[in-house]
Coordinates of C-alpha atoms and ligand atoms in Angstrom, one line a residue:
M1 CA -6.6 1.3 -30.1
K2 CA -4.9 4.8 -29.7
K3 CA -1.8 5.1 -26.9
Q4 CA -1.7 8.3 -25.3
T5 CA 1.6 9.5 -24.2
I6 CA 1.8 11.7 -20.8
L7 CA 4.9 13.4 -20.2
P8 CA 6.0 15.0 -16.4
A9 CA 3.6 18.3 -15.6
K10 CA 4.0 20.9 -13.6
S11 CA 1.0 21.6 -12.2
I12 CA -2.7 21.2 -13.2
N13 CA -4.6 25.5 -13.6
G14 CA -7.9 26.7 -14.8
G15 CA -11.3 25.8 -14.3
I16 CA -13.2 22.8 -15.6
E17 CA -16.9 21.8 -16.1
L18 CA -17.5 17.2 -16.2
P19 CA -19.8 15.8 -18.0
G20 CA -23.2 14.9 -16.1
D21 CA -22.9 11.8 -13.4
K22 CA -22.9 8.5 -14.9
S23 CA -25.3 7.5 -12.6
I24 CA -27.5 9.6 -12.0
S25 CA -27.7 9.5 -16.7
H26 CA -28.5 6.0 -16.4
R27 CA -31.3 6.6 -13.9
Y28 CA -32.7 9.6 -15.7
G29 CA -32.6 8.0 -18.8
M30 CA -33.9 4.7 -18.4
L31 CA -37.0 6.3 -16.6
A32 CA -38.4 9.0 -18.4
G33 CA -38.5 6.2 -20.7
I34 CA -41.3 4.4 -19.4
A35 CA -42.7 7.1 -18.1
E36 CA -45.8 9.1 -19.9
G37 CA -44.5 12.1 -22.0
T38 CA -41.4 13.9 -22.9
S39 CA -38.6 14.8 -20.7
E40 CA -35.8 17.0 -21.2
L41 CA -32.3 15.6 -19.7
R42 CA -29.9 18.4 -19.5
H43 CA -26.2 18.0 -19.3
F44 CA -27.0 14.3 -19.7
S45 CA -23.7 12.3 -19.3
A46 CA -21.3 12.0 -22.4
A47 CA -20.4 8.5 -21.5
A48 CA -20.0 5.1 -23.4
D49 CA -22.3 3.4 -20.7
C50 CA -24.5 5.7 -20.5
H51 CA -25.4 6.0 -24.1
S52 CA -25.8 2.3 -24.5
T53 CA -28.6 3.0 -22.2
L54 CA -30.1 4.8 -23.7
A55 CA -29.5 2.6 -27.4
C56 CA -31.3 0.2 -25.4
M57 CA -34.5 3.2 -24.9
R58 CA -34.6 3.2 -28.0
A59 CA -34.9 0.4 -28.7
L60 CA -37.6 -1.2 -25.9
G61 CA -39.4 1.7 -28.2
A62 CA -39.0 5.1 -26.6
E63 CA -38.5 8.4 -28.7
I64 CA -35.3 9.9 -28.1
K65 CA -33.2 13.2 -29.6
I66 CA -30.1 14.0 -29.1
E67 CA -28.3 17.3 -29.7
K68 CA -25.1 17.4 -28.1
D69 CA -25.6 17.7 -24.0
V70 CA -29.3 17.1 -24.3
V71 CA -31.6 14.1 -24.3
R72 CA -35.2 14.3 -25.2
V73 CA -36.8 11.4 -24.3
T74 CA -40.1 10.5 -25.2
G75 CA -41.8 7.2 -23.0
H76 CA -45.1 6.0 -23.6
G77 CA -45.9 5.2 -20.0
P78 CA -45.4 2.2 -17.8
R79 CA -46.8 0.2 -20.7
G80 CA -45.6 2.0 -23.5
L81 CA -42.2 -0.4 -24.2
Q82 CA -41.8 -3.3 -26.7
A83 CA -40.4 -6.4 -27.1
P84 CA -37.3 -5.3 -29.2
R85 CA -36.6 -6.9 -32.3
K86 CA -32.9 -7.8 -30.6
A87 CA -30.4 -8.6 -27.8
L88 CA -29.9 -6.0 -25.9
D89 CA -27.1 -4.3 -26.0
A90 CA -26.2 -2.9 -22.5
G91 CA -21.5 -2.3 -23.9
N92 CA -20.1 -2.4 -20.6
S93 CA -22.2 -1.1 -18.6
G94 CA -23.3 -2.6 -15.9
T95 CA -25.5 -0.4 -14.6
T96 CA -27.2 -0.6 -17.6
I97 CA -28.1 -4.2 -17.3
R98 CA -28.7 -5.3 -14.3
L99 CA -31.3 -2.0 -13.4
L100 CA -32.6 -2.5 -16.9
S101 CA -33.3 -5.9 -16.0
G102 CA -35.5 -4.4 -13.2
I103 CA -37.9 -2.9 -16.1
L104 CA -37.3 -5.9 -17.8
A105 CA -38.5 -8.1 -14.9
G106 CA -42.4 -6.7 -15.6
Q107 CA -43.0 -6.7 -19.0
N108 CA -45.7 -9.0 -20.6
F109 CA -42.7 -9.8 -22.8
S110 CA -39.0 -10.8 -23.2
T111 CA -35.7 -9.9 -24.2
T112 CA -32.5 -11.0 -23.6
I113 CA -29.4 -8.9 -22.6
S114 CA -25.9 -8.8 -23.7
G115 CA -23.0 -6.7 -23.8
D116 CA -19.0 -7.0 -24.5
D117 CA -16.6 -9.4 -23.2
S118 CA -16.3 -7.6 -20.0
L119 CA -18.9 -7.6 -18.9
Q120 CA -20.2 -12.1 -20.3
K121 CA -17.5 -12.2 -17.4
R122 CA -19.4 -9.3 -14.2
P123 CA -21.2 -11.5 -11.7
M124 CA -25.2 -11.4 -12.0
K125 CA -26.7 -13.8 -9.8
R126 CA -27.5 -10.6 -7.8
V127 CA -29.9 -9.2 -9.8
V128 CA -30.7 -12.9 -11.1
A129 CA -31.4 -14.0 -7.5
P130 CA -34.5 -11.5 -6.3
L131 CA -36.4 -10.6 -9.6
R132 CA -36.8 -14.2 -9.5
Q133 CA -38.5 -14.5 -6.5
M134 CA -40.1 -11.2 -7.5
G135 CA -41.4 -13.4 -10.4
A136 CA -39.5 -13.2 -13.3
E137 CA -38.6 -16.1 -15.1
I138 CA -34.5 -15.3 -16.0
V139 CA -32.5 -17.4 -18.1
A140 CA -28.7 -16.7 -17.5
R141 CA -25.3 -18.0 -18.9
Q142 CA -24.0 -21.1 -16.5
E143 CA -25.9 -18.9 -13.5
Q144 CA -24.2 -16.1 -13.6
F145 CA -22.9 -14.0 -16.3
A146 CA -25.0 -12.5 -19.1
P147 CA -26.8 -13.0 -21.7
L148 CA -29.7 -12.6 -20.0
E149 CA -32.9 -13.9 -21.3
I150 CA -35.7 -12.3 -18.9
H151 CA -39.0 -13.6 -19.5
G152 CA -41.5 -10.9 -18.1
A153 CA -44.1 -11.3 -15.6
R154 CA -46.7 -10.3 -13.2
L155 CA -44.3 -9.0 -10.6
R156 CA -45.2 -9.6 -6.7
A157 CA -44.2 -6.7 -4.4
I158 CA -40.6 -8.5 -2.3
S159 CA -39.0 -7.8 1.2
Y160 CA -35.7 -8.1 0.2
E161 CA -32.7 -8.4 2.6
M162 CA -29.2 -7.5 0.2
P163 CA -26.7 -9.7 1.2
M164 CA -23.9 -7.1 0.4
A165 CA -23.8 -3.7 -0.4
S166 CA -24.7 -2.5 -4.3
A167 CA -26.4 -0.4 -5.6
Q168 CA -27.2 -1.7 -8.7
V169 CA -28.6 -4.7 -7.0
K170 CA -31.3 -2.3 -4.2
S171 CA -31.6 -0.5 -7.5
A172 CA -32.7 -3.4 -9.9
V173 CA -35.2 -4.2 -7.3
L174 CA -37.2 -1.5 -6.9
L175 CA -37.9 -0.6 -10.3
A176 CA -39.7 -4.1 -10.8
G177 CA -41.3 -2.7 -7.6
L178 CA -42.6 -0.5 -9.9
F179 CA -44.1 -3.4 -11.8
A180 CA -45.0 -5.1 -9.4
E181 CA -48.5 -5.4 -7.1
G182 CA -48.1 -3.4 -3.8
V183 CA -44.6 -2.4 -2.1
T184 CA -41.4 -3.3 -1.9
K185 CA -38.6 -3.7 -0.1
V186 CA -35.1 -4.0 0.3
I187 CA -33.0 -3.8 3.3
E188 CA -29.4 -2.7 2.3
P189 CA -26.1 -4.1 5.2
A190 CA -25.4 -0.5 4.2
R191 CA -25.2 2.5 3.1
T192 CA -24.6 3.8 -1.4
R193 CA -25.6 5.9 -3.8
D194 CA -29.0 6.2 -4.1
H195 CA -29.9 8.4 -7.0
T196 CA -32.4 5.7 -8.1
E197 CA -34.6 6.2 -4.4
L198 CA -34.1 10.5 -5.7
A199 CA -35.1 9.5 -9.5
L200 CA -38.0 7.9 -8.7
E201 CA -39.1 10.9 -6.3
E202 CA -38.7 13.0 -9.3
F203 CA -40.6 10.6 -11.7
G204 CA -43.6 11.2 -9.3
A205 CA -43.5 7.3 -8.0
E206 CA -44.5 6.7 -4.3
I207 CA -40.7 5.6 -2.1
E208 CA -39.7 5.9 0.9
H209 CA -36.6 6.3 2.8
H210 CA -35.5 6.1 6.2
G211 CA -31.7 4.8 7.1
L212 CA -31.0 1.5 5.1
T213 CA -34.7 0.8 4.3
T214 CA -36.5 2.0 1.5
T215 CA -39.8 1.4 -0.2
V216 CA -41.3 2.1 -3.2
R217 CA -44.9 2.0 -3.7
G218 CA -46.1 0.0 -7.2
L219 CA -47.9 1.7 -10.3
G220 CA -50.4 -0.5 -9.4
I221 CA -50.1 -1.5 -13.4
A222 CA -52.0 -4.4 -13.5
N223 CA -55.1 -2.2 -12.8
G224 CA -54.5 0.1 -15.2
H225 CA -53.7 3.1 -12.8
G226 CA -50.5 4.8 -11.7
T227 CA -48.2 6.7 -13.7
I228 CA -45.0 7.8 -13.4
T229 CA -44.1 11.0 -15.4
G230 CA -41.5 13.1 -18.1
R231 CA -39.5 15.6 -15.8
T232 CA -37.2 18.3 -17.7
L233 CA -33.7 17.2 -15.2
E234 CA -30.2 18.8 -14.5
V235 CA -28.1 16.3 -14.9
P236 CA -24.5 17.1 -12.4
G237 CA -21.1 17.0 -12.9
D238 CA -19.5 14.3 -12.3
L239 CA -17.7 13.0 -9.0
S240 CA -16.1 9.6 -10.0
S241 CA -14.3 11.5 -13.0
A242 CA -13.6 15.8 -10.9
V243 CA -11.5 12.9 -9.0
F244 CA -8.9 12.5 -11.5
F245 CA -8.4 16.0 -11.4
I246 CA -8.5 16.5 -7.2
A247 CA -6.1 14.2 -7.3
A248 CA -3.9 15.9 -10.8
A249 CA -4.5 19.2 -8.9
S250 CA -3.1 18.0 -5.2
L251 CA 0.1 16.4 -6.5
F252 CA 0.8 20.2 -7.4
A253 CA 2.7 23.0 -5.2
E254 CA 0.9 25.8 -7.8
S255 CA -1.8 23.9 -8.4
S256 CA -5.3 26.0 -8.5
L257 CA -7.9 24.1 -9.7
L258 CA -11.9 25.1 -10.2
I259 CA -14.1 22.4 -10.8
H260 CA -17.8 23.8 -11.9
N261 CA -21.5 22.1 -10.7
V262 CA -20.2 18.9 -9.7
G263 CA -22.7 16.1 -8.4
L264 CA -22.6 16.4 -4.2
N265 CA -24.8 13.6 -3.3
P266 CA -23.4 12.5 0.3
T267 CA -24.0 9.0 -0.6
R268 CA -21.3 9.9 -3.0
T269 CA -18.9 12.2 -0.5
A270 CA -16.8 10.0 0.9
I271 CA -13.5 10.3 -1.6
L272 CA -13.6 14.3 -0.8
D273 CA -13.5 13.2 3.1
F274 CA -10.6 10.9 3.0
F275 CA -8.8 13.3 0.7
L276 CA -9.4 15.4 3.1
S277 CA -7.8 13.8 5.2
M278 CA -5.5 12.8 4.0
G279 CA -4.7 16.8 3.9
A280 CA -6.1 17.3 0.8
D281 CA -7.0 21.1 0.2
I282 CA -10.7 20.9 -1.6
K283 CA -13.2 23.6 -0.5
T284 CA -16.6 24.2 -1.2
P285 CA -17.7 27.8 -2.3
S286 CA -20.8 26.8 -2.8
L287 CA -23.5 23.9 -2.3
R288 CA -27.4 24.0 -4.4
T289 CA -29.7 21.4 -3.5
A290 CA -31.6 20.1 -7.4
H291 CA -33.6 17.6 -7.8
G292 CA -33.0 16.1 -4.6
E293 CA -29.2 15.9 -5.2
V294 CA -26.5 18.2 -3.7
V295 CA -24.4 19.9 -6.8
G296 CA -21.5 22.8 -6.0
D297 CA -18.0 24.2 -7.5
L298 CA -15.4 22.5 -5.7
A299 CA -12.1 25.0 -5.6
V300 CA -8.3 22.7 -5.5
K301 CA -4.7 23.6 -4.1
G302 CA -1.4 21.2 -4.5
A303 CA -1.2 19.4 -1.1
V304 CA 1.1 17.2 0.6
L305 CA -1.1 13.9 0.6
K306 CA -1.1 12.1 4.8
G307 CA -2.2 8.7 2.4
G308 CA -4.2 6.0 4.5
I309 CA -7.2 3.1 5.0
I310 CA -9.8 2.6 3.6
S311 CA -12.2 -0.3 4.9
G312 CA -15.3 -1.0 5.4
D313 CA -19.0 0.0 5.2
T314 CA -16.9 3.3 3.7
I315 CA -15.0 1.2 0.3
P316 CA -18.7 0.8 -1.0
L317 CA -19.3 5.5 -1.0
L318 CA -15.8 5.0 -3.1
I319 CA -15.2 2.6 -5.0
D320 CA -15.1 4.4 -8.6
E321 CA -12.7 5.8 -7.1
L322 CA -10.1 3.5 -5.4
P323 CA -8.8 2.9 -9.0
M324 CA -7.1 6.8 -8.6
L325 CA -6.8 6.4 -5.0
A326 CA -4.7 3.8 -5.3
A327 CA -2.1 5.1 -7.8
L328 CA -1.8 7.9 -5.4
G329 CA -0.4 5.7 -3.5
P330 CA 3.8 6.3 -4.5
F331 CA 2.7 10.3 -3.9
T332 CA 1.6 10.1 -0.4
E333 CA 4.0 10.0 3.0
Q334 CA 2.2 6.5 4.3
G335 CA 1.1 4.7 0.8
I336 CA -2.3 3.8 0.1
E337 CA -3.3 0.5 1.4
F338 CA -7.7 -1.0 1.0
R339 CA -9.8 -3.6 3.2
D340 CA -12.2 -5.5 2.2
A341 CA -13.0 -4.4 -1.4
A342 CA -12.8 -8.3 -3.0
E343 CA -15.7 -6.1 -4.6
L344 CA -13.1 -4.5 -6.9
R345 CA -12.0 -7.8 -8.9
V346 CA -15.7 -7.9 -10.4
K347 CA -15.6 -4.8 -12.5
E348 CA -14.5 -3.8 -15.6
S349 CA -11.3 -5.6 -15.0
D350 CA -10.0 -7.1 -12.3
R351 CA -9.1 -3.5 -10.9
I352 CA -7.0 -5.3 -7.9
A353 CA -4.8 -7.2 -10.3
A354 CA -4.9 -4.7 -12.6
L355 CA -3.6 -1.5 -10.1
A356 CA -1.1 -3.3 -8.7
E357 CA 0.2 -4.9 -11.9
N358 CA 0.7 -1.0 -13.4
L359 CA 2.2 0.1 -9.5
R360 CA 4.8 -1.9 -10.6
R361 CA 5.3 -0.7 -14.1
M362 CA 5.4 2.3 -12.6
G363 CA 8.3 0.8 -9.6
A364 CA 5.7 1.2 -7.0
T365 CA 6.3 -1.0 -4.2
V366 CA 2.5 -3.3 -4.3
E367 CA 1.7 -6.1 -2.2
E368 CA -2.1 -7.3 -3.6
R369 CA -4.1 -9.3 -1.4
P370 CA -7.5 -11.2 -1.5
D371 CA -9.9 -8.4 -1.0
G372 CA -7.0 -5.3 -1.2
L373 CA -4.1 -3.3 -1.6
R374 CA -1.0 -2.0 0.0
V375 CA 0.9 0.3 -2.1
E376 CA 3.9 1.9 -0.3
G377 CA 4.0 5.5 0.1
R378 CA 7.3 8.1 -1.1
K379 CA 9.8 5.6 0.9
A380 CA 9.6 3.2 -1.7
G381 CA 11.1 5.3 -4.2
K382 CA 10.1 7.3 -6.7
L383 CA 7.8 5.9 -9.9
H384 CA 9.3 6.1 -12.9
G385 CA 7.1 6.6 -16.4
A386 CA 6.3 3.2 -17.9
E387 CA 3.4 1.3 -20.6
I388 CA 0.6 0.8 -19.4
E389 CA -2.1 -1.5 -19.9
P390 CA -5.1 -1.0 -18.5
H391 CA -7.1 -3.7 -19.7
G392 CA -10.3 -2.3 -21.6
D393 CA -10.8 -0.4 -18.1
H394 CA -11.5 3.3 -18.2
R395 CA -11.0 3.7 -14.8
I396 CA -7.8 1.8 -15.3
A397 CA -6.8 4.4 -18.4
M398 CA -7.8 7.6 -16.2
A399 CA -6.0 6.8 -12.8
F400 CA -2.3 6.3 -14.3
A401 CA -2.5 8.5 -16.6
I402 CA -2.7 11.7 -13.9
A403 CA -0.2 9.4 -11.8
G404 CA 2.1 10.2 -14.9
L405 CA 2.0 13.8 -14.3
A406 CA 4.1 13.2 -11.2
A407 CA 7.0 9.8 -12.5
E408 CA 9.9 10.5 -14.0
G409 CA 9.8 10.1 -17.4
K410 CA 7.0 9.3 -20.2
T411 CA 4.8 7.0 -19.4
V412 CA 2.0 5.6 -22.4
I413 CA -1.6 4.4 -22.1
R414 CA -2.4 1.7 -24.5
D415 CA -5.8 1.3 -25.5
A416 CA -6.2 4.3 -23.9
D417 CA -9.4 5.4 -26.2
C418 CA -10.9 3.1 -23.5
A419 CA -11.3 6.8 -20.8
G420 CA -14.8 7.1 -23.4
V421 CA -16.6 4.7 -21.9
S422 CA -17.1 7.8 -18.1
F423 CA -15.5 10.4 -20.2
P424 CA -14.2 10.6 -23.5
T425 CA -13.2 14.3 -23.2
F426 CA -10.8 13.0 -20.8
Y427 CA -7.4 13.3 -22.6
E428 CA -8.1 16.1 -24.0
E429 CA -9.9 18.3 -20.7
L430 CA -6.2 17.1 -18.8
D431 CA -4.0 18.6 -21.6
R432 CA -5.7 21.6 -21.0
L433 CA -4.9 21.7 -17.5
V434 CA -1.5 20.9 -17.2
Q435 CA 1.0 23.3 -16.7
G436 CA 4.5 21.2 -18.5
Ligands
S3P1 C1 -23.5 1.6 -10.2 C2 -22.8 1.8 -8.8 C3 -21.8 0.6 -8.5 C4 -20.8 1.7 -9.0 C5 -21.3 1.7 -10.4 C6 -22.3 2.2 -10.8 C7 -24.4 2.8 -10.1 O1 -21.8 -0.5 -8.2 O2 -19.4 0.4 -8.3 O3 -19.8 1.4 -11.6 O4 -24.9 3.9 -10.8 O5 -25.4 2.1 -9.1 P1 -22.4 -1.0 -7.3 O6 -24.1 -1.0 -6.6 O7 -22.4 -2.9 -7.8 O8 -21.4 -1.9 -6.3

């Protein structure tokens, strides 16, 4: 339960390479585990969440060797998983439990999967419902929470119109679709990140996506043919982690920061568009494509941020970045407001409540709403340092560490180590770049 002290800064300068993208690392780790042969996954995320996925894949029979950020996974093909000896532990990771449920639904054995206290409070009905439609038998605590007891079955392909915009739900159904007879179709109500689709393509599955509709052909497992094969893949840096440094650099006129090799998949860059719309100084000097994913460098300088409102279909495209934006609110001219973001209440913590509580601790003026938040801008007064309670949520801890740099006096982040869920070296990197 480490406490981290944050002192006022003058600017953010230098260069940084971020840990591998968390969303992509989860998908590569899972697909490598059900592929035939060895995959080499370079620049794999250091996040505790992604290591929860690797531990689950290992317990299911994949061979995994980890050397720094290179992970070698040897899978035994889509029929190669074995029943684990005990319940799988997804830790704090919603992506692990929800995506893996899709794979487990198609196995010829039963598995129990659970996670920490936070994960056991998060809604699982959203994946249980479509996987049941595909033929799996799933027992959930009170019909909606982990532990999930998943009795795998011969799955049937379905056409699933998703009731909510969620990449995790889409991915669970697509992964189950690999084990189903025929073509599984998913229709989204709004765009969400498409890393699963791109990763499936890389591993050799038959997948097509047009607009909001995605289809995947089952691997014909019941007939003993069809497979996906191990690959060498490089994970780009995590844009959701980069955002803490983009925010930090933007706050100070004298900042100049270069962020190398960041994933810039268009389903993730709504956050950059929003920063630009606020007047941020962000340039992308180079862009390339690797394994279907767009990758580039970001050059960030200090700027006066206007603030603004985010709502509707944009919310799912930058949901993980909302804590940082809210914590920036008091430093903007017009403040920051989110609407249609009730989903924030069922993330690693109730992020709307956690943001409102900690912003108030620092002296901000905040209106908390059932599906959003309004944070007043500069005119409402300067922020002062405070003791921050992240409620075990990595993104709350990191967002307030950045706010602390521009507040008056000392900020202390309680339980600061929770940042390791996505970014174990966050405070060291911040310390290296901060000019005090
Ligand atoms: C993720 C999807 C998002 C996001 C989460 C990671 C993913 O969740 O908030 O941190 O990797 O698919 P939802 O799909 O539930 O919105």
